[in-house]
Coordinates of C-alpha atoms and ligand atoms in Angstrom, one line a residue:
Chain A
X188 CA 145.6 48.8 62.6
X189 CA 142.4 50.8 62.8
X190 CA 139.6 50.4 60.3
X191 CA 136.2 51.9 60.2
X192 CA 133.7 50.7 57.5
X193 CA 130.5 52.6 56.9
X194 CA 130.2 53.7 60.5
X195 CA 127.3 55.8 61.6
X196 CA 126.5 56.9 65.1
X197 CA 123.3 58.4 66.4
X198 CA 123.2 59.3 70.1
X199 CA 120.2 58.4 72.3
X200 CA 119.0 62.0 72.0
X201 CA 118.8 61.7 68.2
X202 CA 122.0 63.7 67.3
X203 CA 123.6 62.0 64.3
X204 CA 127.3 62.4 65.3
X205 CA 128.8 60.2 62.5
X206 CA 127.5 59.5 59.1
X207 CA 128.8 56.5 57.2
X208 CA 132.5 57.1 58.0
X209 CA 135.1 54.8 56.5
X210 CA 138.7 55.2 57.4
X211 CA 141.9 53.0 57.3
X212 CA 144.8 53.7 59.5
X213 CA 147.9 51.5 59.1
X214 CA 150.5 50.4 61.7
X215 CA 152.8 53.2 62.6
X216 CA 150.7 55.9 61.0
X217 CA 150.4 59.4 62.5
X218 CA 147.0 60.9 61.8
X219 CA 145.5 64.3 62.7
X220 CA 141.7 64.5 62.9
X221 CA 140.6 68.1 62.3
X222 CA 137.3 69.8 61.9
X223 CA 134.9 72.2 63.5
X224 CA 133.8 71.8 67.1
X225 CA 130.9 69.3 67.3
X226 CA 131.8 67.7 64.1
X227 CA 132.3 64.2 65.6
X228 CA 136.0 63.9 66.2
X229 CA 135.6 62.8 69.9
X230 CA 132.8 60.6 68.9
X231 CA 135.0 58.8 66.4
X232 CA 137.7 58.2 69.0
X233 CA 135.2 57.0 71.6
X234 CA 134.1 54.3 69.3
X235 CA 137.7 53.0 68.9
X236 CA 137.9 52.3 72.6
X237 CA 134.2 51.3 72.8
X238 CA 132.9 54.0 75.1
X239 CA 130.1 53.9 72.7
X240 CA 129.1 51.4 70.0
X241 CA 128.2 52.5 66.5
X242 CA 124.6 52.3 65.4
X243 CA 125.8 51.0 62.1
X244 CA 129.1 49.7 60.5
X245 CA 132.2 47.9 61.5
X246 CA 135.0 49.0 63.8
X247 CA 138.2 47.0 63.9
X248 CA 141.1 48.0 66.2
X249 CA 144.3 46.0 66.3
X250 CA 142.5 43.0 64.8
X251 CA 139.6 43.2 67.4
X252 CA 136.1 43.6 66.1
X253 CA 135.2 46.5 68.5
X254 CA 131.6 47.2 67.5
X255 CA 130.3 43.8 68.5
X256 CA 132.8 43.3 71.4
X257 CA 131.3 41.6 74.5
X258 CA 131.2 43.7 77.6
X259 CA 133.7 41.4 79.4
X260 CA 136.3 41.9 76.7
X261 CA 136.3 45.7 76.7
X262 CA 138.9 46.1 79.5
X263 CA 141.4 44.0 77.6
X264 CA 140.9 46.2 74.5
X265 CA 141.4 49.4 76.5
X266 CA 144.6 48.1 78.0
X267 CA 146.1 47.8 74.6
X268 CA 145.4 51.4 73.9
X269 CA 146.8 54.6 75.3
X270 CA 144.1 57.2 75.6
X271 CA 144.4 61.0 76.3
X272 CA 140.9 62.2 77.0
X273 CA 139.7 65.7 76.1
X274 CA 138.7 66.3 79.7
X275 CA 141.8 64.4 81.2
X276 CA 139.7 62.0 83.4
X277 CA 142.2 61.9 86.2
X278 CA 141.2 60.3 89.5
X279 CA 140.9 63.3 91.8
X280 CA 141.6 61.3 95.0
X281 CA 144.9 59.8 93.8
X282 CA 148.2 61.6 93.3
X283 CA 149.6 62.1 89.9
X284 CA 152.0 59.2 90.5
X285 CA 149.1 56.9 91.6
X286 CA 147.0 58.0 88.6
X287 CA 149.7 56.9 86.2
X288 CA 150.5 53.8 88.2
X289 CA 146.8 52.8 88.1
X290 CA 146.8 52.4 84.4
X291 CA 149.6 49.8 84.9
X292 CA 148.0 48.2 87.9
X293 CA 144.9 47.3 86.0
X294 CA 147.0 45.3 83.5
X295 CA 148.3 43.2 86.4
X296 CA 151.8 44.6 86.1
X297 CA 154.2 43.7 88.9
X298 CA 154.9 46.5 91.4
X299 CA 158.6 46.5 90.6
X300 CA 157.8 47.2 87.0
X301 CA 155.4 49.9 88.0
X302 CA 158.0 51.6 90.2
X303 CA 160.4 51.5 87.2
X304 CA 158.0 52.8 84.5
X305 CA 155.9 55.5 86.2
X306 CA 158.8 57.9 86.9
X307 CA 160.0 57.4 83.4
X308 CA 156.6 58.3 81.9
X309 CA 156.3 61.4 84.2
X310 CA 159.8 62.4 83.3
X311 CA 158.9 62.3 79.6
X312 CA 156.1 64.9 80.1
X313 CA 158.2 67.0 82.5
X314 CA 156.1 66.3 85.6
X315 CA 158.4 64.2 87.7
X316 CA 158.7 66.9 90.4
X317 CA 154.9 67.0 90.9
X318 CA 154.3 63.3 91.1
X319 CA 153.1 63.5 94.8
X320 CA 150.5 66.2 94.1
X321 CA 146.8 65.7 93.4
X322 CA 145.2 66.6 90.1
X323 CA 143.3 69.5 91.8
X324 CA 146.6 71.0 92.8
X325 CA 147.9 71.2 89.2
X326 CA 147.3 73.7 86.4
X327 CA 145.3 72.7 83.4
X328 CA 148.4 72.1 81.3
X329 CA 150.0 70.0 84.0
X330 CA 146.9 67.9 84.3
X331 CA 147.0 67.4 80.6
X332 CA 150.6 66.2 80.7
X333 CA 149.7 63.9 83.5
X334 CA 146.9 62.4 81.3
X335 CA 149.5 62.0 78.5
X336 CA 151.9 60.3 80.9
X337 CA 149.2 57.8 81.9
X338 CA 148.4 57.1 78.3
X339 CA 152.1 56.4 77.6
X340 CA 153.0 54.3 80.6
X341 CA 152.0 51.0 79.2
X342 CA 153.9 51.5 75.9
X343 CA 150.7 51.1 73.9
X344 CA 150.7 50.0 70.3
X345 CA 148.0 52.6 69.6
X346 CA 147.8 56.1 71.1
X347 CA 144.5 58.0 70.8
X348 CA 144.7 61.7 71.8
X349 CA 141.7 63.9 72.0
X350 CA 142.9 67.5 71.9
X351 CA 146.2 66.7 73.8
X352 CA 147.6 70.2 73.6
X353 CA 144.4 72.2 74.3
X354 CA 145.7 73.6 77.7
X355 CA 149.4 73.8 76.9
X356 CA 151.6 76.8 76.2
X357 CA 153.4 76.9 72.9
X358 CA 156.6 75.6 74.3
X359 CA 154.9 72.7 76.1
X360 CA 152.9 72.0 73.0
X361 CA 156.1 71.7 70.9
X362 CA 157.7 69.5 73.5
X363 CA 154.7 67.2 73.7
X364 CA 154.3 67.0 69.9
X365 CA 158.0 66.2 69.6
X366 CA 157.5 63.5 72.2
X367 CA 154.6 62.0 70.2
X368 CA 156.8 62.2 67.0
X369 CA 159.5 60.2 68.8
X370 CA 157.0 57.6 70.1
X371 CA 155.6 57.3 66.6
X372 CA 159.1 56.7 65.2
X373 CA 159.3 53.6 67.5
X374 CA 156.3 52.2 65.6
X375 CA 153.3 53.4 67.7
X376 CA 150.2 54.2 65.7
X377 CA 149.0 57.7 66.8
X378 CA 145.7 59.5 66.2
X379 CA 145.4 63.1 67.4
X380 CA 142.1 65.1 67.3
X381 CA 143.0 68.8 67.4
X382 CA 142.1 72.4 66.7
X383 CA 145.7 73.5 66.9
X384 CA 146.7 74.8 63.5
X385 CA 150.3 75.4 64.4
X386 CA 150.8 71.8 65.4
X387 CA 149.3 70.4 62.3
X388 CA 151.1 72.7 60.0
X389 CA 154.5 72.2 61.6
X390 CA 154.3 68.3 61.7
X391 CA 153.0 67.9 58.1
X392 CA 151.4 64.5 58.7
X393 CA 148.4 62.8 57.4
X394 CA 145.3 65.0 58.0
X395 CA 141.8 63.6 58.0
X396 CA 139.3 66.5 57.9
X397 CA 135.7 66.0 59.2
X398 CA 132.5 68.0 58.8
X399 CA 129.1 67.3 60.1
X400 CA 130.0 63.7 61.0
X401 CA 131.6 62.9 57.6
X402 CA 135.2 62.7 56.4
X403 CA 135.5 65.3 53.7
X404 CA 139.2 65.1 52.9
X405 CA 142.1 62.8 53.7
X406 CA 145.6 64.1 52.8
X407 CA 149.0 62.4 53.1
X408 CA 150.9 65.5 54.2
X409 CA 148.3 68.0 54.9
X410 CA 147.7 71.4 56.6
X411 CA 145.1 72.5 59.1
X412 CA 143.3 74.5 56.4
X413 CA 142.5 72.7 53.2
X414 CA 145.7 72.9 51.0
X415 CA 147.0 75.9 52.9
X416 CA 150.0 76.3 55.2
X417 CA 150.1 79.0 57.8
X418 CA 152.7 81.0 55.8
X419 CA 150.3 81.1 52.8
X420 CA 147.5 82.5 54.9
X421 CA 149.7 85.2 56.3
X422 CA 151.3 86.1 53.0
X423 CA 148.0 85.8 51.1
Chain R
X271 CA 155.0 39.3 79.0
X272 CA 154.8 41.6 81.9
X273 CA 153.1 38.9 83.9
X274 CA 156.1 36.6 83.6
X275 CA 157.7 35.9 86.9
X276 CA 154.8 37.2 89.0
X277 CA 154.5 33.9 90.8
X278 CA 156.3 35.5 93.8
X279 CA 153.7 37.3 95.9
X280 CA 153.6 41.0 95.0
X281 CA 153.4 42.9 98.3
X282 CA 153.0 46.1 96.4
X283 CA 149.7 44.8 95.1
X284 CA 148.5 43.6 98.5
X285 CA 149.3 46.9 100.0
X286 CA 147.6 48.8 97.2
X287 CA 144.5 46.7 97.6
X288 CA 144.4 47.0 101.4
X289 CA 144.9 50.8 100.9
X290 CA 141.9 50.9 98.6
X291 CA 139.7 49.0 101.1
X292 CA 140.8 51.2 103.9
X293 CA 140.2 54.4 101.9
X294 CA 136.8 53.3 100.8
X295 CA 135.9 52.1 104.3
X296 CA 136.9 55.3 106.1
X297 CA 135.5 57.6 103.4
X298 CA 132.0 57.8 104.9
X299 CA 132.0 56.8 108.5
X300 CA 128.3 57.7 109.0
X301 CA 127.2 55.3 106.3
X302 CA 129.6 52.7 107.4
X303 CA 128.1 52.9 110.9
X304 CA 124.6 52.5 109.5
X305 CA 125.5 49.4 107.6
X306 CA 127.4 47.9 110.6
X307 CA 124.5 48.8 112.9
X308 CA 122.0 47.1 110.6
X309 CA 124.0 44.0 110.4
X310 CA 124.4 44.0 114.2
X311 CA 120.7 44.3 114.9
X312 CA 119.8 41.7 112.3
X313 CA 122.4 39.2 113.4
X314 CA 121.4 39.7 117.1
X315 CA 117.8 39.0 116.3
X316 CA 118.8 36.0 114.2
X317 CA 121.0 34.8 117.0
X318 CA 118.3 35.2 119.6
X319 CA 115.9 33.4 117.3
X320 CA 118.3 30.5 116.6
X321 CA 119.1 30.2 120.3
X322 CA 115.4 30.1 121.4
X323 CA 114.6 27.6 118.7
X324 CA 117.4 25.3 119.7
X325 CA 116.5 25.6 123.4
X326 CA 112.9 24.8 122.7
X327 CA 113.7 21.9 120.4
X328 CA 116.1 20.5 123.0
X329 CA 113.7 21.0 125.9
X330 CA 110.8 19.6 123.9
X331 CA 112.9 16.6 123.0
X332 CA 113.6 16.1 126.6
X333 CA 110.0 16.4 127.6
X334 CA 109.1 13.9 124.9
X335 CA 111.7 11.5 126.2
X336 CA 110.2 11.7 129.7
X337 CA 106.7 10.9 128.5
X338 CA 105.6 7.6 129.7
X339 CA 102.6 5.5 129.1
X340 CA 100.6 4.6 132.2
X341 CA 98.8 1.3 131.7
X342 CA 96.2 0.7 134.4
X343 CA 95.2 -2.9 134.9
X344 CA 91.8 -4.2 135.8
X345 CA 91.3 -5.2 139.4
X346 CA 92.2 -8.7 140.5
X347 CA 94.8 -9.4 137.9
X348 CA 97.2 -12.2 139.0
X349 CA 101.0 -11.9 139.2
X350 CA 101.3 -14.4 136.3
X351 CA 99.0 -12.4 134.1
X352 CA 100.9 -9.2 134.9
X353 CA 104.1 -11.0 133.9
X354 CA 102.5 -12.2 130.7
X355 CA 101.5 -8.6 129.8
X356 CA 104.9 -7.3 130.6
X357 CA 106.7 -9.7 128.3
X358 CA 104.2 -9.1 125.5
X359 CA 104.7 -5.3 125.7
X360 CA 108.4 -5.5 126.2
X361 CA 108.8 -7.7 123.1
X362 CA 107.6 -4.9 120.9
X363 CA 110.5 -3.2 119.1
X364 CA 109.2 0.3 119.8
X365 CA 109.2 -0.2 123.5
X366 CA 112.2 0.8 125.6
X367 CA 111.2 -0.4 129.0
X368 CA 108.3 -1.7 131.0
X369 CA 108.0 -1.4 134.8
X370 CA 105.4 -2.9 137.0
X371 CA 104.2 -0.6 139.8
X372 CA 101.9 -2.3 142.3
X373 CA 99.2 -0.4 144.1
X374 CA 101.3 0.2 147.2
X375 CA 104.3 1.7 145.4
X376 CA 101.9 3.9 143.4
X377 CA 100.4 5.2 146.6
X378 CA 103.9 6.0 148.0
X379 CA 104.8 7.9 144.9
X380 CA 101.6 9.8 145.0
X381 CA 102.1 10.7 148.7
X382 CA 105.7 12.0 148.1
X383 CA 104.5 14.0 145.1
X384 CA 101.7 15.6 147.0
X385 CA 103.8 16.2 150.1
X386 CA 102.9 19.5 151.7
X387 CA 100.2 20.3 149.2
X388 CA 97.5 17.9 150.2
X389 CA 97.2 16.0 153.5
X390 CA 97.8 12.5 152.1
X391 CA 96.6 10.9 155.3
X392 CA 93.1 11.4 154.2
X393 CA 93.7 8.5 151.9
X394 CA 92.6 5.7 154.3
X395 CA 92.1 3.2 151.5
X396 CA 94.3 2.7 148.5
X397 CA 92.2 3.9 145.4
X398 CA 95.0 3.2 142.9
X399 CA 94.9 0.2 140.5
X400 CA 98.0 -1.8 139.6
X401 CA 99.9 -0.2 136.8
X402 CA 102.5 -0.8 134.1
X403 CA 104.9 2.1 133.2
X404 CA 106.0 1.9 129.5
X405 CA 108.6 4.0 127.9
X406 CA 108.9 4.3 124.1
X407 CA 112.3 4.4 122.2
X408 CA 111.0 7.1 120.0
X409 CA 108.5 9.7 121.2
X410 CA 106.8 9.6 117.8
X411 CA 105.6 6.1 118.5
X412 CA 103.9 6.8 121.9
X413 CA 100.5 7.2 120.4
X414 CA 100.7 4.0 118.4
X415 CA 102.1 2.0 121.3
X416 CA 99.3 3.3 123.6
X417 CA 96.7 2.4 121.0
X418 CA 98.1 -1.1 120.6
X419 CA 98.3 -1.7 124.4
X420 CA 94.7 -0.7 124.7
X421 CA 93.7 -3.7 122.6
X422 CA 95.5 -6.2 124.9
X423 CA 93.4 -8.1 127.5
X424 CA 92.9 -7.1 131.1
X425 CA 93.7 -3.5 130.5
X426 CA 91.5 -0.9 132.2
X427 CA 92.8 2.4 130.8
X428 CA 95.9 3.7 129.0
X429 CA 97.1 7.3 129.6
X430 CA 100.1 9.2 128.2
X431 CA 99.2 12.8 128.1
X432 CA 98.0 12.7 124.5
X433 CA 97.5 16.4 124.2
X434 CA 101.1 17.3 125.3
X435 CA 102.7 14.8 123.0
X436 CA 100.7 15.9 120.0
X437 CA 101.3 19.6 120.8
X438 CA 105.0 19.1 121.2
X439 CA 105.4 17.2 118.0
X440 CA 103.4 19.9 116.1
X441 CA 105.4 22.7 117.7
X442 CA 108.6 21.1 116.6
X443 CA 107.5 20.9 113.0
X444 CA 106.1 24.4 113.0
X445 CA 109.2 25.9 114.6
X446 CA 111.3 24.3 112.0
X447 CA 109.3 25.6 109.1
X448 CA 108.6 29.1 110.5
X449 CA 112.2 29.3 111.5
X450 CA 113.5 28.9 108.0
X451 CA 111.0 31.5 106.7
X452 CA 111.8 34.0 109.5
X453 CA 115.6 33.6 108.9
X454 CA 115.1 34.2 105.1
X455 CA 113.0 37.4 105.8
X456 CA 115.6 38.7 108.3
X457 CA 118.5 38.2 105.9
X458 CA 116.6 39.8 103.0
X459 CA 115.7 42.9 104.9
X460 CA 119.2 43.4 106.2
X461 CA 120.6 42.7 102.7
X462 CA 118.4 45.5 101.3
X463 CA 119.4 48.0 103.9
X464 CA 123.1 47.3 103.4
X465 CA 122.8 47.3 99.7
X466 CA 121.3 50.8 99.9
X467 CA 124.0 52.0 102.2
X468 CA 126.8 50.7 100.0
X469 CA 125.1 52.0 96.9
X470 CA 125.4 55.5 98.4
X471 CA 129.2 55.1 98.7
X472 CA 129.3 53.7 95.2
X473 CA 127.2 56.5 93.9
X474 CA 129.6 59.0 95.4
X475 CA 132.4 57.3 93.5
X476 CA 130.6 56.7 90.2
X477 CA 132.8 59.1 88.2
X478 CA 135.9 57.4 89.6
X479 CA 134.5 54.0 88.6
X480 CA 133.8 55.2 85.1
X481 CA 137.4 56.5 84.8
X482 CA 138.8 53.2 86.1
X483 CA 136.8 51.4 83.4
X484 CA 138.1 53.7 80.7
X485 CA 141.7 52.9 81.6
X486 CA 140.9 49.2 81.3
X487 CA 140.0 48.0 84.8
X488 CA 137.9 44.9 84.8
X489 CA 134.6 44.8 86.7
X490 CA 136.1 42.4 89.2
X491 CA 139.0 44.7 89.9
X492 CA 136.7 47.6 90.6
X493 CA 134.3 45.5 92.6
X494 CA 136.9 43.9 94.9
X495 CA 137.4 46.7 97.4
X496 CA 133.7 47.3 97.7
X497 CA 133.1 43.6 98.3
X498 CA 135.7 43.7 101.0
X499 CA 134.0 46.7 102.4
X500 CA 130.7 44.8 102.5
X501 CA 132.4 41.8 104.1
X502 CA 134.0 44.0 106.7
X503 CA 130.7 45.7 107.5
X504 CA 129.1 42.2 107.8
X505 CA 131.8 40.8 110.1
X506 CA 132.0 43.9 112.3
X507 CA 128.2 43.9 112.7
X508 CA 128.3 40.2 113.5
X509 CA 131.0 40.7 116.1
X510 CA 128.9 43.4 117.9
X511 CA 125.9 41.2 117.8
X512 CA 127.8 38.2 119.2
X513 CA 129.3 40.3 122.0
X514 CA 125.8 41.6 122.9
X515 CA 124.3 38.1 122.8
X516 CA 127.0 36.6 124.9
X517 CA 126.8 39.3 127.5
X518 CA 123.0 39.0 127.5
X519 CA 123.2 35.3 127.9
X520 CA 125.6 35.5 130.8
X521 CA 123.6 38.2 132.6
X522 CA 120.0 37.2 131.9
X523 CA 119.8 33.5 131.2
X524 CA 120.3 32.2 134.7
X525 CA 117.6 34.6 136.0
X526 CA 115.3 33.7 133.2
X527 CA 115.7 30.0 134.0
X528 CA 114.7 30.7 137.7
X529 CA 111.7 32.7 136.7
X530 CA 110.4 30.2 134.1
X531 CA 108.6 27.1 135.3
X532 CA 110.4 24.8 133.0
X533 CA 113.2 22.9 134.6
X534 CA 113.8 21.1 131.3
X535 CA 115.3 24.3 129.9
X536 CA 118.3 24.2 132.2
X537 CA 119.7 21.0 130.9
X538 CA 118.9 21.8 127.3
X539 CA 122.3 22.9 125.9
X540 CA 123.1 25.0 122.9
X541 CA 126.3 24.5 120.8
X542 CA 127.5 28.1 121.4
X543 CA 130.7 28.0 119.2
X544 CA 128.7 26.6 116.3
X545 CA 126.0 29.2 116.7
X546 CA 128.7 32.0 116.8
X547 CA 130.3 30.7 113.6
X548 CA 126.9 30.6 111.9
X549 CA 126.2 34.2 112.9
X550 CA 129.6 35.4 111.5
X551 CA 128.9 33.5 108.3
X552 CA 125.5 35.1 108.1
X553 CA 126.8 38.6 108.7
X554 CA 129.7 38.2 106.2
X555 CA 127.4 36.8 103.6
X556 CA 124.8 39.6 103.8
X557 CA 127.6 42.1 103.4
X558 CA 129.2 40.5 100.4
X559 CA 126.0 39.8 98.6
X560 CA 124.6 43.2 99.2
X561 CA 127.7 45.1 98.1
X562 CA 128.0 42.8 95.0
X563 CA 124.5 43.8 93.9
X564 CA 124.9 47.5 94.6
X565 CA 128.2 47.9 92.8
X566 CA 126.8 45.9 89.8
X567 CA 124.4 48.7 89.1
X568 CA 127.2 51.1 88.3
X569 CA 129.4 48.8 86.2
X570 CA 127.2 48.7 83.1
X571 CA 128.8 51.1 80.7
Ligands
ATP840 N1 127.0 61.9 75.0 C1 126.3 62.5 74.0 N2 125.0 62.5 73.9 C2 124.4 63.1 72.9 N3 125.0 63.8 71.9 C3 126.4 63.9 72.0 C4 127.1 63.3 73.1 N4 128.4 63.6 72.9 C5 128.5 64.4 71.8 N5 127.2 64.6 71.3 C6 126.9 65.4 70.0 O1 127.6 64.7 69.0 C7 128.2 65.7 68.1 C8 129.7 65.4 67.9 O2 130.3 65.6 69.2 P1 131.8 65.4 69.4 O3 132.1 65.5 70.8 O4 132.2 64.1 68.7 O5 132.5 66.6 68.6 P2 134.0 67.0 68.5 O6 134.3 67.0 67.0 O7 134.9 66.2 69.3 O8 133.9 68.5 69.0 P3 135.1 69.3 69.8 O9 136.1 69.7 68.7 O10 134.4 70.5 70.3 O11 135.7 68.4 70.8 C9 127.9 67.1 68.7 O12 126.8 67.6 68.0 C10 127.5 66.8 70.1 O13 126.4 67.6 70.6
MG841 MG1 135.9 66.6 71.0

């Protein structure tokens, strides 16, 4: 479903954010991307939806060759993905309802369909009662959940989440991760970049660990810390 | 699959789109006013220019059509010889009409023309020769016809206001060429000003545009409301210009006609509905092109 082959990325200012990264993610996988801040997790995700193009290597998403994709084809690629951005990226002049609806409108969805799907998505993240408010009137956690609802509303085949629980309290975090787990059960491929140890250790999914723009480990049922569960740290 | 069955008009989409246009249009009223004002001034100047050009062309054409060639005959030409000349000249394809004006009639015409200005009774003897009055079918041929007639026998002089004819013909050609250039310059300047105005509104929304692109909006989808905004600016500007021009025409034109010594202008008509439609098209086109260009700058990711 997602495949990176020898991908390197150097930003215009000379920062080498990714260094010959290769990664295969199959259909229906649930993958955590972990690693220190500034290690290249967001950069890797940005390449998947072609906010940036790699300086070297091949990026293939859902059978589409993303690294050489023509400008005019980029919107179509993004419509097949659900993306939760680290900084939410909500439209500040639209209500929460409109923000979520917008992701459907750009796909050309019929208004009837939008009216059916938007409340459902907002309900899933527990924001139905705030749908008429503007992003500025919501707490950080609520904005994050609105961003998640927008990513889910098109029932994407692939869900890319950059720190989706960074602003959530433990209970909300658990609820959102359970939601992602259920969506994954229905066959959606999910990639989550996170610093949240509790989440990673509780879910016990595939963990891809990065350091200085490289992938250093890739475990099938991993923990946040290499080989260690939370309990082991506490008891040790 | 979601697109299946969307052949029925989706009013939700229409309403959303109009809402976007309205929002973008009312967002910055000051800038909108600038854009509309610019279009109005440009279109008003354009309209005045087109009007004057058309009036002058029409009046010039009329003047040219009135131009006649006066052919003065030598003294002592017989009636038969005059008839001969008339038929020869009238046979030429380029000639529309030939009239014979004998001395006496010429004198009467002169008297009535000079009435009140000069005491015509001082003319005790008729100084005028017999004359033929020749009209051309096409003003362009006047010079050639005159030259040809000059070569015929028993002709004293041929006169047709050479200078006027040449000037008018030149003027027509110059007006046509200069007109196109002036129009191009007008539209360009207005386009640049509107492009800058709209670029400011786009600039204020660049973050929003970037987000729209990230959730998969196509460039056309993002552009459409801005293009409509530009079109609206253009059409509103053009309406203001047209209103001003029509008012000015009604109020000033009759007085101007009285003040100007060119009676030909009065009869020279302008196709007003056509002109108005042209001005609306010009205004709308400037708005659309200018906004298209200024949004384009922010669509490159
Ligand atoms: N637009 C940019 N231009 C230049 N350098 C950038 C840009 N974005 C990120 N970087 C650099 O690339 C490196 C990787 O950044 P990235 O955002 O991918 O890290 P991250 O792993 O997502 O960190 P975090 O966990 O804090 O979100 C950093 O050193 C950062 O300074
Ligand atoms: Mg990041």
